[in-house]
Coordinates of C-alpha atoms in Angstrom, one line a residue:
M863 CA -47.4 -146.5 -52.2
H864 CA -47.1 -146.6 -55.9
S865 CA -49.8 -145.5 -58.5
I866 CA -52.2 -147.5 -60.1
D867 CA -50.5 -146.9 -63.6
Q868 CA -47.3 -148.1 -62.0
Y869 CA -48.5 -151.3 -61.0
R870 CA -50.2 -151.8 -64.3
D871 CA -47.1 -151.0 -66.4
S872 CA -44.9 -153.4 -64.4
F873 CA -47.4 -156.0 -64.7
L874 CA -47.8 -155.4 -68.3
E875 CA -43.9 -155.6 -68.9
E876 CA -43.9 -159.0 -67.1
L877 CA -46.8 -160.0 -69.2
N878 CA -44.9 -159.2 -72.4
K879 CA -42.3 -161.6 -71.3
I880 CA -44.3 -164.5 -71.7
A881 CA -45.9 -163.3 -74.9
V882 CA -43.6 -165.6 -77.2
D883 CA -43.8 -167.8 -79.7
K884 CA -44.3 -171.5 -78.8
E885 CA -45.1 -174.5 -80.5
P886 CA -47.6 -176.1 -81.0
K887 CA -49.0 -172.7 -82.3
N888 CA -52.8 -173.7 -82.4
L889 CA -52.3 -174.2 -78.5
Y890 CA -50.2 -171.2 -77.7
E891 CA -51.2 -168.4 -80.0
P892 CA -54.9 -168.2 -78.5
V893 CA -53.3 -168.1 -75.0
T894 CA -51.2 -165.0 -76.2
Y895 CA -54.3 -163.6 -78.0
I896 CA -56.6 -163.4 -75.1
L897 CA -53.9 -162.2 -72.6
N898 CA -53.4 -159.5 -75.0
L899 CA -56.7 -158.3 -75.4
G900 CA -56.3 -155.9 -72.7
G901 CA -58.9 -155.4 -70.0
K902 CA -58.8 -153.6 -66.6
R903 CA -56.1 -155.9 -65.2
L904 CA -57.9 -155.3 -61.9
R905 CA -56.9 -158.5 -60.2
P906 CA -53.0 -158.4 -60.9
I907 CA -53.1 -154.7 -60.1
L908 CA -54.7 -155.8 -56.6
T909 CA -52.2 -158.3 -55.9
L910 CA -49.2 -155.7 -56.4
M911 CA -51.1 -153.1 -54.4
S912 CA -51.9 -155.4 -51.8
A913 CA -48.0 -156.5 -51.3
D914 CA -47.1 -152.9 -51.5
I915 CA -49.6 -151.9 -48.6
F916 CA -48.1 -154.3 -46.2
G917 CA -44.7 -153.4 -46.9
A918 CA -43.2 -155.7 -49.5
D919 CA -41.5 -154.6 -52.8
Y920 CA -44.7 -154.9 -54.7
K921 CA -42.5 -156.7 -57.7
K922 CA -42.1 -159.6 -55.2
G923 CA -46.1 -160.0 -56.2
L924 CA -45.2 -160.1 -59.9
S925 CA -45.4 -164.0 -60.3
A926 CA -48.8 -164.4 -58.2
A927 CA -50.3 -161.6 -60.3
M928 CA -49.4 -163.5 -63.4
A929 CA -51.0 -166.4 -61.8
V930 CA -54.4 -164.8 -61.2
E931 CA -54.4 -163.0 -64.5
V932 CA -53.7 -166.2 -66.6
F933 CA -56.3 -168.1 -64.2
H934 CA -59.0 -165.3 -64.8
N935 CA -58.4 -165.5 -68.5
F936 CA -58.6 -169.2 -68.6
S937 CA -62.1 -168.9 -67.0
L938 CA -63.3 -166.4 -69.5
V939 CA -62.1 -168.5 -72.4
H940 CA -64.2 -171.4 -71.0
D941 CA -67.1 -168.9 -69.9
D942 CA -67.3 -167.7 -73.3
I943 CA -67.6 -171.2 -74.8
M944 CA -70.2 -172.1 -72.6
D945 CA -72.2 -169.1 -73.1
D946 CA -71.4 -169.0 -76.8
A947 CA -70.6 -165.4 -76.4
P948 CA -69.3 -163.8 -79.8
L949 CA -67.3 -160.9 -78.1
R950 CA -64.7 -160.4 -75.6
R951 CA -63.6 -157.0 -74.7
G952 CA -64.5 -155.8 -78.2
K953 CA -62.9 -158.8 -80.2
A954 CA -63.8 -162.1 -81.2
T955 CA -63.8 -165.0 -78.5
V956 CA -61.1 -167.4 -78.6
H957 CA -63.6 -170.4 -79.8
E958 CA -65.2 -167.9 -82.4
K959 CA -61.6 -167.0 -83.9
W960 CA -60.3 -170.4 -83.8
D961 CA -63.0 -173.3 -83.0
L962 CA -64.3 -174.8 -80.1
N963 CA -61.9 -177.6 -79.6
T964 CA -58.9 -175.1 -79.4
G965 CA -60.6 -172.8 -77.1
I966 CA -61.0 -175.7 -74.6
L967 CA -57.3 -177.2 -74.8
S968 CA -55.8 -173.7 -74.6
G969 CA -57.8 -172.8 -71.6
D970 CA -56.7 -176.1 -70.0
A971 CA -53.1 -175.0 -70.8
M972 CA -53.6 -171.6 -69.2
L973 CA -55.2 -173.2 -66.1
I974 CA -51.7 -175.3 -65.9
E975 CA -49.5 -172.3 -66.6
A976 CA -51.2 -170.3 -63.8
Y977 CA -50.2 -172.7 -61.5
R978 CA -46.6 -172.8 -62.7
F979 CA -46.0 -169.2 -61.8
L980 CA -46.6 -169.8 -58.1
E981 CA -43.3 -172.0 -58.3
S982 CA -41.2 -169.1 -57.8
Y983 CA -41.9 -168.8 -54.0
N984 CA -40.8 -171.1 -51.4
G985 CA -41.7 -173.0 -48.4
D986 CA -44.6 -172.0 -46.2
Q987 CA -45.4 -169.2 -48.4
F988 CA -45.7 -171.4 -51.5
K989 CA -47.9 -173.8 -49.4
K990 CA -50.3 -170.7 -48.5
L991 CA -50.3 -169.4 -51.8
V992 CA -51.3 -172.9 -53.6
S993 CA -53.6 -173.6 -50.8
L994 CA -55.6 -170.4 -51.5
F995 CA -55.3 -170.5 -55.1
S996 CA -56.5 -174.0 -55.2
T997 CA -59.7 -173.3 -52.8
T998 CA -60.2 -170.3 -55.3
A999 CA -60.3 -172.2 -58.1
L1000 CA -62.9 -174.7 -57.2
Q1001 CA -64.9 -172.0 -55.8
V1002 CA -64.9 -170.2 -59.3
C1003 CA -66.0 -173.4 -61.0
E1004 CA -68.8 -174.0 -58.3
G1005 CA -70.1 -170.2 -58.9
Q1006 CA -70.0 -170.8 -62.7
Q1007 CA -72.0 -174.1 -62.1
Y1008 CA -74.6 -172.2 -60.1
D1009 CA -74.8 -169.5 -62.8
V1010 CA -75.4 -172.3 -65.4
D1011 CA -78.1 -173.8 -63.2
F1012 CA -80.1 -170.7 -62.6
E1013 CA -80.6 -170.4 -66.2
T1014 CA -83.3 -173.0 -66.2
R1015 CA -84.6 -172.2 -62.7
D1016 CA -87.6 -170.1 -62.1
D1017 CA -87.1 -170.0 -58.4
V1018 CA -83.5 -168.4 -58.1
S1019 CA -83.7 -165.9 -55.1
I1020 CA -81.4 -162.9 -54.5
P1021 CA -79.3 -164.4 -51.6
E1022 CA -78.5 -167.3 -54.1
Y1023 CA -77.5 -165.2 -56.8
L1024 CA -75.2 -163.2 -54.2
K1025 CA -73.7 -166.4 -53.5
M1026 CA -73.0 -167.4 -57.0
I1027 CA -71.4 -164.1 -57.8
E1028 CA -69.2 -164.2 -54.8
Y1029 CA -68.0 -167.7 -55.9
K1030 CA -67.7 -167.1 -59.5
T1031 CA -66.2 -163.5 -59.3
A1032 CA -65.6 -161.9 -55.9
V1033 CA -63.4 -164.8 -54.1
L1034 CA -60.7 -164.3 -57.0
V1035 CA -60.7 -160.4 -56.2
A1036 CA -60.4 -161.4 -52.6
A1037 CA -57.7 -163.8 -53.2
A1038 CA -55.6 -161.6 -55.5
M1039 CA -55.4 -159.1 -52.5
K1040 CA -54.7 -162.1 -50.0
M1041 CA -51.9 -163.3 -52.0
G1042 CA -50.1 -159.8 -52.0
A1043 CA -50.8 -159.9 -48.1
I1044 CA -49.0 -163.4 -47.8
I1045 CA -46.3 -162.4 -50.1
A1046 CA -45.8 -159.4 -47.9
E1047 CA -45.7 -161.5 -44.6
T1048 CA -47.8 -159.4 -42.9
T1049 CA -50.3 -160.7 -40.0
T1050 CA -52.9 -163.5 -40.4
E1051 CA -55.6 -161.0 -39.2
N1052 CA -54.4 -158.3 -42.0
E1053 CA -54.6 -161.3 -44.5
D1054 CA -58.1 -162.1 -43.4
L1055 CA -59.4 -158.5 -43.8
I1056 CA -57.9 -157.7 -47.0
Y1057 CA -59.6 -160.7 -48.0
D1058 CA -63.0 -159.6 -46.7
F1059 CA -62.1 -156.2 -48.4
G1060 CA -61.7 -157.7 -51.8
K1061 CA -64.7 -160.1 -51.6
N1062 CA -67.0 -157.4 -51.0
L1063 CA -65.5 -154.9 -53.6
G1064 CA -65.7 -158.1 -55.7
I1065 CA -69.5 -158.5 -55.3
A1066 CA -69.8 -154.9 -56.0
F1067 CA -67.7 -155.1 -59.2
Q1068 CA -69.8 -157.9 -60.5
L1069 CA -73.1 -156.0 -59.9
Q1070 CA -71.8 -153.2 -61.7
D1071 CA -70.7 -155.5 -64.3
D1072 CA -74.4 -156.8 -64.6
Y1073 CA -75.6 -153.3 -64.6
L1074 CA -73.3 -152.3 -67.5
D1075 CA -74.2 -155.4 -69.4
A1076 CA -77.7 -154.0 -69.6
F1077 CA -77.0 -150.2 -69.7
G1078 CA -73.5 -150.0 -70.6
N1079 CA -72.2 -148.0 -73.7
P1080 CA -71.1 -150.8 -76.2
E1081 CA -68.2 -148.9 -77.6
T1082 CA -66.7 -148.8 -74.2
F1083 CA -68.0 -152.0 -72.4
G1084 CA -66.2 -154.5 -74.5
K1085 CA -68.8 -156.8 -74.5
Q1086 CA -72.1 -157.5 -76.2
V1087 CA -74.6 -155.4 -74.4
G1088 CA -77.7 -157.2 -73.3
G1089 CA -75.7 -160.6 -73.3
D1090 CA -77.0 -161.6 -69.9
I1091 CA -80.7 -161.0 -71.2
I1092 CA -80.1 -162.7 -74.6
E1093 CA -78.6 -165.7 -72.7
N1094 CA -81.7 -165.7 -69.8
K1095 CA -79.4 -165.0 -66.9
K1096 CA -81.3 -164.4 -63.8
T1097 CA -79.1 -161.4 -62.7
Y1098 CA -79.7 -159.3 -59.8
L1099 CA -81.5 -156.5 -62.2
Y1100 CA -83.8 -159.4 -63.4
L1101 CA -84.6 -160.7 -59.6
K1102 CA -85.0 -157.1 -58.5
A1103 CA -87.4 -156.5 -61.3
L1104 CA -89.6 -159.4 -60.7
E1105 CA -89.6 -158.6 -56.9
Q1106 CA -90.8 -154.8 -57.6
S1107 CA -92.8 -155.4 -61.0
S1108 CA -96.6 -155.4 -61.4
T1109 CA -97.9 -158.9 -62.1
A1110 CA -98.3 -157.9 -65.9
E1111 CA -94.6 -157.0 -66.0
Q1112 CA -93.8 -160.2 -64.1
N1113 CA -95.5 -162.4 -66.5
S1114 CA -93.8 -160.6 -69.4
L1115 CA -90.5 -161.2 -67.8
D1116 CA -91.1 -164.7 -67.2
Q1117 CA -92.2 -165.3 -71.0
L1118 CA -89.2 -163.1 -72.4
F1119 CA -86.8 -165.3 -70.3
S1120 CA -88.1 -168.7 -71.7
I1121 CA -87.5 -167.8 -75.5
Q1122 CA -84.1 -167.4 -77.4
P1123 CA -85.4 -165.3 -80.5
T1124 CA -83.3 -165.1 -83.5
N1125 CA -83.5 -161.2 -83.6
T1126 CA -82.8 -160.4 -80.0
D1127 CA -83.2 -156.6 -80.2
D1128 CA -87.0 -156.2 -79.3
K1129 CA -86.6 -158.8 -76.6
V1130 CA -83.6 -156.8 -74.9
A1131 CA -85.1 -153.4 -75.2
T1132 CA -88.4 -154.7 -73.7
V1133 CA -86.6 -156.2 -70.7
K1134 CA -84.7 -153.2 -70.4
A1135 CA -88.0 -151.1 -70.1
I1136 CA -89.1 -153.3 -67.2
F1137 CA -85.9 -152.8 -65.5
V1138 CA -86.2 -149.2 -65.5
E1139 CA -90.1 -149.1 -64.9
S1140 CA -89.6 -151.2 -61.9
K1141 CA -86.7 -149.4 -60.5
A1142 CA -84.5 -152.4 -60.7
D1143 CA -81.9 -150.5 -62.3
L1144 CA -82.0 -148.0 -59.2
A1145 CA -81.9 -151.0 -56.8
T1146 CA -79.0 -152.4 -58.5
K1147 CA -77.0 -149.2 -58.1
Q1148 CA -77.9 -149.2 -54.4
A1149 CA -76.6 -152.5 -54.0
I1150 CA -73.3 -151.7 -55.7
E1151 CA -73.0 -148.7 -53.2
E1152 CA -73.7 -151.0 -50.2
Y1153 CA -71.2 -153.6 -51.0
T1154 CA -68.5 -151.1 -51.8
N1155 CA -69.1 -149.4 -48.3
K1156 CA -69.1 -153.1 -46.6
A1157 CA -65.6 -153.1 -48.3
F1158 CA -64.8 -149.6 -47.0
A1159 CA -65.8 -150.6 -43.3
V1160 CA -63.1 -153.2 -43.3
L1161 CA -60.4 -150.7 -43.8
D1162 CA -61.0 -149.5 -40.2
K1163 CA -59.7 -152.8 -38.9
L1164 CA -56.5 -153.1 -40.8
A1165 CA -53.5 -152.6 -39.2
I1166 CA -51.9 -150.1 -41.9
T1167 CA -51.4 -146.3 -42.3
I1168 CA -54.4 -144.0 -43.1
D1169 CA -52.9 -142.8 -46.6
K1170 CA -52.9 -146.6 -47.4
K1171 CA -56.3 -147.0 -46.1
E1172 CA -57.4 -144.1 -48.4
A1173 CA -55.8 -145.5 -51.4
L1174 CA -57.7 -148.6 -51.0
K1175 CA -61.0 -146.5 -50.8
Q1176 CA -59.9 -144.4 -53.8
F1177 CA -59.5 -147.7 -55.7
G1178 CA -63.0 -148.9 -54.6
L1179 CA -64.6 -145.6 -55.6
W1180 CA -63.3 -146.0 -59.1
L1181 CA -64.6 -149.3 -59.5
M1182 CA -68.1 -148.4 -58.5
N1183 CA -68.1 -145.6 -60.9
R1184 CA -66.6 -147.1 -63.9
K1185 CA -68.1 -147.2 -67.4
V1186 CA -66.2 -150.5 -68.8

């Protein structure tokens, strides 16, 4: 097993190889820009780690890791357009730095480039990777549509919300890990188990992201804190607050999530106060822990050594306690 830093460094070295000047610049400069904004590089790291865990040279997973990361960033470019988000990782979003049309077209190019990275694999391995990647890409789109639909619905349930974040976020984490397993040519059972591990970890990851969106430090979080509240998103925090609040607080939340004031500071502050008063913040932390533990329960069934199981567990614990 190698360290997380080794996986990240190898991935970044590979990423730098594609960060070259290409024409037309207005198509490719935004691609280079978003790919070099940083981020945790969670998904490509998981692809490399998974390949390593199942006995392959982890560098064989670099092309798949690139496909995953480029696709992820494509989805961010288009999500930011749909959300009209001003910041991504503390910097201007692509559509803000350039314009709307550039964001759409550059995002499209990234989706195509993501598939091209898989062309380095052959035969059945290529077929399995592309099939998984296509299924996952479509699920991410479905998850994004659910997310948009929920903004105008007043009857979103917690199970519906969990399904949405499973599709929008968790399936890509799961697929990143399964791709590493496919590259390592492990058993089908191991492939499916590592997918389940990644899916549960991905749900915990998104719940943590929801929590940090409201209660994170803007200097470390890298996005606009309170963005979900401003956009009237029915997050786990919001749904738990509705479930656990007084009638007066429920009415207040309903009213606040029906408006988009020019000055959003008071709205964000009031909603966050209700989240705390209703203990929705604590319920969200508990859900993060529950899904992390679901991921850990899968480790017992994986046909890998104890030290490799421990490495996966430590990674999960780090995600659960992150601040960014």
